[in-house]
Amino acid sequence: MQFYDPASTQNKPDLNAEVEKWLKDKSNKITKLPFGFTHYKDGNIPMSKKPVQQLDIEKYNVERVTRHKPVKSKKLKSTKSKTVKPRGHKPKIAKQKRFKKLVVFTERSMIYMHNCVAFKNARENELIAFEALCIRHTYSTFKKQKNGRYRCEKCLEDYNENNLSNYKRHVLNRELMNVAISAGNNKFLGVCKTHGESQFLIARTENTISKYLYKCRICANKTQMKARKKKGAIA
């Protein structure tokens, strides 16, 4: 593929024919100018007025082909032999073994590890009560609860003594809820910690063992009012 036409195939205008044609016309007169005639000062033609010489492509190609670069002399490889120094073998030094970290277990972690084994044995044998360690009461009896978990008897007694009034109220409300559910009702009259005797609503849930939960109606209404005020529904 050629990016230019060679000079031999270029269509050059026949200037001689044009001149002969012009001379045949006798109305055309030739004006002879004196030697050195010019309209420019000092006879110097400015560079902007000088005709641009066209590049002769054939001449350029011939010059480029015949142009030779000076031949560089090849470097001769040196025949000197390199002296190789013998490698000295360094004596191997035995690395000292690192000491493992000394792990010290706390009393709580020791009790936890002991109880994990005891609880696993109790579940496999379906035991209702067994002896294990407690963080507060040392060696104690653990009993199985309704939810399937094992709790220390002394811890439960201490909790019930400290929260006796609340414990009795929860037991009463739970019994009243079971009676209302068996009767097909969704509410019952119970005891609220804040409002005393009030109406309780029953709802189903998956988060409790009985699959039911109860809440004071007044407390539920107050909670809904706070939520509406927070959302801006009530001005």
mmCIF file of C-alpha atoms in Angstrom:
data_model
loop_
_atom_site.group_PDB
_atom_site.id
_atom_site.type_symbol
_atom_site.label_atom_id
_atom_site.label_comp_id
_atom_site.label_asym_id
_atom_site.label_seq_id
_atom_site.Cartn_x
_atom_site.Cartn_y
_atom_site.Cartn_z
ATOM 1 C CA MET A 1 0.000 0.000 0.000
ATOM 2 C CA GLN A 2 1.476 3.381 -1.077
ATOM 3 C CA PHE A 3 0.749 6.582 0.814
ATOM 4 C CA TYR A 4 1.823 8.786 -2.179
ATOM 5 C CA ASP A 5 2.005 8.560 -5.951
ATOM 6 C CA PRO A 6 5.518 8.242 -7.399
ATOM 7 C CA ALA A 7 6.770 11.166 -9.475
ATOM 8 C CA SER A 8 6.593 9.125 -12.682
ATOM 9 C CA THR A 9 2.776 8.765 -12.397
ATOM 10 C CA GLN A 10 2.063 12.383 -11.428
ATOM 11 C CA ASN A 11 0.170 14.421 -14.008
ATOM 12 C CA LYS A 12 2.447 17.423 -14.572
ATOM 13 C CA PRO A 13 1.084 20.379 -16.589
ATOM 14 C CA ASP A 14 2.686 20.851 -20.072
ATOM 15 C CA LEU A 15 3.992 24.439 -19.686
ATOM 16 C CA ASN A 16 5.623 24.517 -23.141
ATOM 17 C CA ALA A 17 2.288 23.990 -24.873
ATOM 18 C CA GLU A 18 0.763 26.829 -22.870
ATOM 19 C CA VAL A 19 3.615 29.172 -23.839
ATOM 20 C CA GLU A 20 3.338 28.243 -27.560
ATOM 21 C CA LYS A 21 -0.381 28.872 -27.464
ATOM 22 C CA TRP A 22 0.161 32.281 -25.862
ATOM 23 C CA LEU A 23 2.794 33.275 -28.470
ATOM 24 C CA LYS A 24 0.528 32.319 -31.416
ATOM 25 C CA ASP A 25 -1.901 34.990 -30.270
ATOM 26 C CA LYS A 26 -0.371 38.151 -31.928
ATOM 27 C CA SER A 27 -2.354 40.455 -29.662
ATOM 28 C CA ASN A 28 -0.115 39.355 -26.783
ATOM 29 C CA LYS A 29 3.019 41.468 -26.505
ATOM 30 C CA ILE A 30 6.239 40.517 -24.757
ATOM 31 C CA THR A 31 7.602 43.231 -22.476
ATOM 32 C CA LYS A 32 11.291 42.922 -21.919
ATOM 33 C CA LEU A 33 12.397 44.062 -18.480
ATOM 34 C CA PRO A 34 15.900 45.432 -17.926
ATOM 35 C CA PHE A 35 18.419 43.273 -16.093
ATOM 36 C CA GLY A 36 17.944 43.461 -12.309
ATOM 37 C CA PHE A 37 14.491 45.014 -12.526
ATOM 38 C CA THR A 38 12.490 44.618 -9.277
ATOM 39 C CA HIS A 39 9.776 46.452 -7.372
ATOM 40 C CA TYR A 40 11.392 45.560 -4.009
ATOM 41 C CA LYS A 41 13.831 47.841 -2.198
ATOM 42 C CA ASP A 42 17.521 46.928 -2.609
ATOM 43 C CA GLY A 43 16.424 44.128 -4.916
ATOM 44 C CA ASN A 44 15.915 41.681 -1.948
ATOM 45 C CA ILE A 45 12.820 39.486 -2.198
ATOM 46 C CA PRO A 46 11.166 38.960 1.219
ATOM 47 C CA MET A 47 10.964 35.394 2.502
ATOM 48 C CA SER A 48 7.152 35.529 2.511
ATOM 49 C CA LYS A 49 7.177 36.265 -1.253
ATOM 50 C CA LYS A 50 9.706 33.617 -2.261
ATOM 51 C CA PRO A 51 8.206 30.614 -4.106
ATOM 52 C CA VAL A 52 8.038 27.392 -2.101
ATOM 53 C CA GLN A 53 10.053 24.627 -3.657
ATOM 54 C CA GLN A 54 8.156 21.350 -3.887
ATOM 55 C CA LEU A 55 9.761 18.228 -2.528
ATOM 56 C CA ASP A 56 11.086 15.897 -5.189
ATOM 57 C CA ILE A 57 9.976 12.528 -3.779
ATOM 58 C CA GLU A 58 12.098 10.416 -6.134
ATOM 59 C CA LYS A 59 15.258 12.391 -5.339
ATOM 60 C CA TYR A 60 14.478 12.145 -1.594
ATOM 61 C CA ASN A 61 14.029 8.361 -1.780
ATOM 62 C CA VAL A 62 17.270 7.919 -3.742
ATOM 63 C CA GLU A 63 19.218 9.979 -1.212
ATOM 64 C CA ARG A 64 17.755 8.040 1.699
ATOM 65 C CA VAL A 65 18.576 4.664 0.108
ATOM 66 C CA THR A 66 22.161 5.622 -0.779
ATOM 67 C CA ARG A 67 22.826 7.167 2.614
ATOM 68 C CA HIS A 68 24.907 4.871 4.834
ATOM 69 C CA LYS A 69 25.508 5.054 8.521
ATOM 70 C CA PRO A 70 29.081 4.628 9.755
ATOM 71 C CA VAL A 71 29.735 1.060 10.801
ATOM 72 C CA LYS A 72 30.555 0.747 14.455
ATOM 73 C CA SER A 73 33.353 -1.581 15.439
ATOM 74 C CA LYS A 74 32.244 -4.522 17.487
ATOM 75 C CA LYS A 75 33.595 -4.757 20.969
ATOM 76 C CA LEU A 76 35.768 -7.766 21.503
ATOM 77 C CA LYS A 77 35.056 -9.799 24.565
ATOM 78 C CA SER A 78 37.858 -9.882 27.056
ATOM 79 C CA THR A 79 39.497 -13.269 27.440
ATOM 80 C CA LYS A 80 40.539 -12.638 31.002
ATOM 81 C CA SER A 81 39.376 -15.371 33.364
ATOM 82 C CA LYS A 82 37.627 -14.302 36.504
ATOM 83 C CA THR A 83 38.928 -15.630 39.768
ATOM 84 C CA VAL A 84 36.126 -17.254 41.765
ATOM 85 C CA LYS A 85 36.524 -17.054 45.491
ATOM 86 C CA PRO A 86 35.630 -20.242 47.371
ATOM 87 C CA ARG A 87 32.576 -19.880 49.574
ATOM 88 C CA GLY A 88 33.127 -20.437 53.235
ATOM 89 C CA HIS A 89 30.604 -22.643 55.037
ATOM 90 C CA LYS A 90 29.189 -20.881 58.061
ATOM 91 C CA PRO A 91 28.510 -23.085 61.069
ATOM 92 C CA LYS A 92 24.792 -23.581 61.737
ATOM 93 C CA ILE A 93 23.585 -22.115 65.009
ATOM 94 C CA ALA A 94 20.695 -23.935 66.656
ATOM 95 C CA LYS A 95 17.753 -21.587 67.223
ATOM 96 C CA GLN A 96 16.357 -21.418 70.715
ATOM 97 C CA LYS A 97 12.815 -22.708 71.062
ATOM 98 C CA ARG A 98 10.240 -20.134 72.028
ATOM 99 C CA PHE A 99 8.454 -20.684 75.288
ATOM 100 C CA LYS A 100 4.707 -21.074 75.058
ATOM 101 C CA LYS A 101 2.503 -18.586 76.847
ATOM 102 C CA LEU A 102 1.509 -19.554 80.337
ATOM 103 C CA VAL A 103 -2.295 -19.405 80.540
ATOM 104 C CA VAL A 104 -3.731 -18.779 83.987
ATOM 105 C CA PHE A 105 -7.460 -19.441 84.344
ATOM 106 C CA THR A 106 -9.539 -17.360 86.738
ATOM 107 C CA GLU A 107 -11.939 -18.857 89.265
ATOM 108 C CA ARG A 108 -14.954 -17.891 87.124
ATOM 109 C CA SER A 109 -13.521 -19.544 83.993
ATOM 110 C CA MET A 110 -12.693 -22.745 85.944
ATOM 111 C CA ILE A 111 -16.278 -22.907 87.297
ATOM 112 C CA TYR A 112 -17.653 -22.308 83.781
ATOM 113 C CA MET A 113 -15.584 -25.156 82.260
ATOM 114 C CA HIS A 114 -16.623 -27.525 85.082
ATOM 115 C CA ASN A 115 -20.331 -26.645 84.703
ATOM 116 C CA CYS A 116 -20.253 -27.108 80.892
ATOM 117 C CA VAL A 117 -19.333 -30.758 81.412
ATOM 118 C CA ALA A 118 -21.882 -31.147 84.260
ATOM 119 C CA PHE A 119 -24.739 -29.564 82.246
ATOM 120 C CA LYS A 120 -23.951 -31.720 79.187
ATOM 121 C CA ASN A 121 -24.048 -34.870 81.326
ATOM 122 C CA ALA A 122 -27.357 -33.759 82.916
ATOM 123 C CA ARG A 123 -29.017 -33.123 79.519
ATOM 124 C CA GLU A 124 -27.839 -36.462 78.094
ATOM 125 C CA ASN A 125 -29.171 -38.356 81.153
ATOM 126 C CA GLU A 126 -32.302 -36.119 81.467
ATOM 127 C CA LEU A 127 -31.602 -35.313 85.136
ATOM 128 C CA ILE A 128 -34.008 -33.047 87.057
ATOM 129 C CA ALA A 129 -31.385 -32.053 89.684
ATOM 130 C CA PHE A 130 -27.608 -32.468 90.029
ATOM 131 C CA GLU A 131 -24.678 -31.023 91.976
ATOM 132 C CA ALA A 132 -22.433 -28.366 90.375
ATOM 133 C CA LEU A 133 -20.392 -25.275 91.232
ATOM 134 C CA CYS A 134 -21.982 -21.819 91.646
ATOM 135 C CA ILE A 135 -19.994 -18.566 91.461
ATOM 136 C CA ARG A 136 -21.844 -17.219 94.549
ATOM 137 C CA HIS A 137 -22.658 -20.321 96.635
ATOM 138 C CA THR A 138 -19.698 -22.620 95.680
ATOM 139 C CA TYR A 139 -20.992 -26.210 95.597
ATOM 140 C CA SER A 140 -24.820 -26.167 95.167
ATOM 141 C CA THR A 141 -27.788 -28.063 93.730
ATOM 142 C CA PHE A 142 -28.986 -27.120 90.253
ATOM 143 C CA LYS A 143 -32.615 -27.850 89.277
ATOM 144 C CA LYS A 144 -34.238 -27.978 85.849
ATOM 145 C CA GLN A 145 -36.692 -25.131 85.120
ATOM 146 C CA LYS A 146 -39.786 -25.111 82.889
ATOM 147 C CA ASN A 147 -37.831 -23.551 80.037
ATOM 148 C CA GLY A 148 -35.320 -26.452 80.136
ATOM 149 C CA ARG A 149 -32.475 -24.464 81.745
ATOM 150 C CA TYR A 150 -30.700 -25.413 84.982
ATOM 151 C CA ARG A 151 -30.514 -22.822 87.771
ATOM 152 C CA CYS A 152 -28.905 -22.808 91.221
ATOM 153 C CA GLU A 153 -31.549 -23.313 93.974
ATOM 154 C CA LYS A 154 -29.926 -20.827 96.363
ATOM 155 C CA CYS A 155 -29.701 -18.139 93.634
ATOM 156 C CA LEU A 156 -33.424 -18.577 92.899
ATOM 157 C CA GLU A 157 -34.284 -18.318 96.608
ATOM 158 C CA ASP A 158 -32.235 -15.120 96.977
ATOM 159 C CA TYR A 159 -33.889 -13.609 93.890
ATOM 160 C CA ASN A 160 -37.396 -14.464 95.119
ATOM 161 C CA GLU A 161 -36.684 -13.007 98.574
ATOM 162 C CA ASN A 162 -35.369 -9.742 97.109
ATOM 163 C CA ASN A 163 -38.234 -9.497 94.603
ATOM 164 C CA LEU A 164 -40.945 -11.223 96.647
ATOM 165 C CA SER A 165 -43.717 -8.688 95.952
ATOM 166 C CA ASN A 166 -43.057 -8.638 92.213
ATOM 167 C CA TYR A 167 -42.685 -12.419 92.148
ATOM 168 C CA LYS A 168 -46.097 -12.942 93.788
ATOM 169 C CA ARG A 169 -47.715 -10.417 91.416
ATOM 170 C CA HIS A 170 -46.235 -12.166 88.369
ATOM 171 C CA VAL A 171 -47.432 -15.567 89.592
ATOM 172 C CA LEU A 172 -50.972 -14.208 90.186
ATOM 173 C CA ASN A 173 -51.174 -12.522 86.767
ATOM 174 C CA ARG A 174 -49.866 -15.651 85.044
ATOM 175 C CA GLU A 175 -52.542 -17.812 86.721
ATOM 176 C CA LEU A 176 -55.295 -15.302 85.823
ATOM 177 C CA MET A 177 -54.070 -15.244 82.216
ATOM 178 C CA ASN A 178 -54.191 -19.070 81.968
ATOM 179 C CA VAL A 179 -57.776 -19.068 83.332
ATOM 180 C CA ALA A 180 -58.818 -16.394 80.798
ATOM 181 C CA ILE A 181 -57.200 -18.313 77.897
ATOM 182 C CA SER A 182 -58.931 -21.551 78.881
ATOM 183 C CA ALA A 183 -62.268 -19.610 78.984
ATOM 184 C CA GLY A 184 -61.585 -18.184 75.477
ATOM 185 C CA ASN A 185 -61.084 -14.567 76.598
ATOM 186 C CA ASN A 186 -58.347 -12.192 75.385
ATOM 187 C CA LYS A 187 -58.316 -10.015 78.563
ATOM 188 C CA PHE A 188 -58.452 -10.396 82.329
ATOM 189 C CA LEU A 189 -58.449 -8.290 85.492
ATOM 190 C CA GLY A 190 -54.988 -8.338 87.096
ATOM 191 C CA VAL A 191 -52.555 -6.298 89.232
ATOM 192 C CA CYS A 192 -50.258 -3.701 87.590
ATOM 193 C CA LYS A 193 -47.083 -2.461 89.310
ATOM 194 C CA THR A 194 -47.888 1.168 88.382
ATOM 195 C CA HIS A 195 -51.722 1.329 88.214
ATOM 196 C CA GLY A 196 -52.703 -1.363 90.709
ATOM 197 C CA GLU A 197 -55.784 -3.379 89.766
ATOM 198 C CA SER A 198 -56.469 -2.874 86.041
ATOM 199 C CA GLN A 199 -57.447 -4.675 82.873
ATOM 200 C CA PHE A 200 -54.771 -6.713 81.064
ATOM 201 C CA LEU A 201 -54.696 -7.613 77.344
ATOM 202 C CA ILE A 202 -53.492 -11.044 76.126
ATOM 203 C CA ALA A 203 -51.542 -11.523 72.878
ATOM 204 C CA ARG A 204 -49.802 -14.441 71.174
ATOM 205 C CA THR A 205 -45.998 -14.507 70.829
ATOM 206 C CA GLU A 206 -43.142 -16.908 70.038
ATOM 207 C CA ASN A 207 -40.768 -15.433 72.655
ATOM 208 C CA THR A 208 -42.274 -17.114 75.770
ATOM 209 C CA ILE A 209 -42.739 -20.719 76.864
ATOM 210 C CA SER A 210 -46.530 -20.386 77.148
ATOM 211 C CA LYS A 211 -46.669 -18.672 73.705
ATOM 212 C CA TYR A 212 -48.674 -15.842 75.309
ATOM 213 C CA LEU A 213 -47.903 -12.467 76.890
ATOM 214 C CA TYR A 214 -49.999 -9.956 78.865
ATOM 215 C CA LYS A 215 -49.789 -6.184 79.299
ATOM 216 C CA CYS A 216 -51.689 -3.579 81.314
ATOM 217 C CA ARG A 217 -54.189 -1.731 79.093
ATOM 218 C CA ILE A 218 -53.373 1.700 80.577
ATOM 219 C CA CYS A 219 -49.629 1.132 80.128
ATOM 220 C CA ALA A 220 -50.226 0.020 76.506
ATOM 221 C CA ASN A 221 -52.293 3.164 75.726
ATOM 222 C CA LYS A 222 -49.575 5.431 77.194
ATOM 223 C CA THR A 223 -46.928 3.699 75.113
ATOM 224 C CA GLN A 224 -48.963 4.195 71.926
ATOM 225 C CA MET A 225 -49.528 7.905 72.741
ATOM 226 C CA LYS A 226 -45.765 8.444 73.236
ATOM 227 C CA ALA A 227 -45.029 6.725 69.922
ATOM 228 C CA ARG A 228 -47.576 8.878 68.050
ATOM 229 C CA LYS A 229 -46.196 12.091 69.579
ATOM 230 C CA LYS A 230 -42.667 11.088 68.597
ATOM 231 C CA LYS A 231 -43.775 10.496 64.975
ATOM 232 C CA GLY A 232 -45.621 13.856 64.951
ATOM 233 C CA ALA A 233 -49.091 12.398 64.391
ATOM 234 C CA ILE A 234 -50.383 14.250 67.479
ATOM 235 C CA ALA A 235 -49.533 17.960 67.878
#
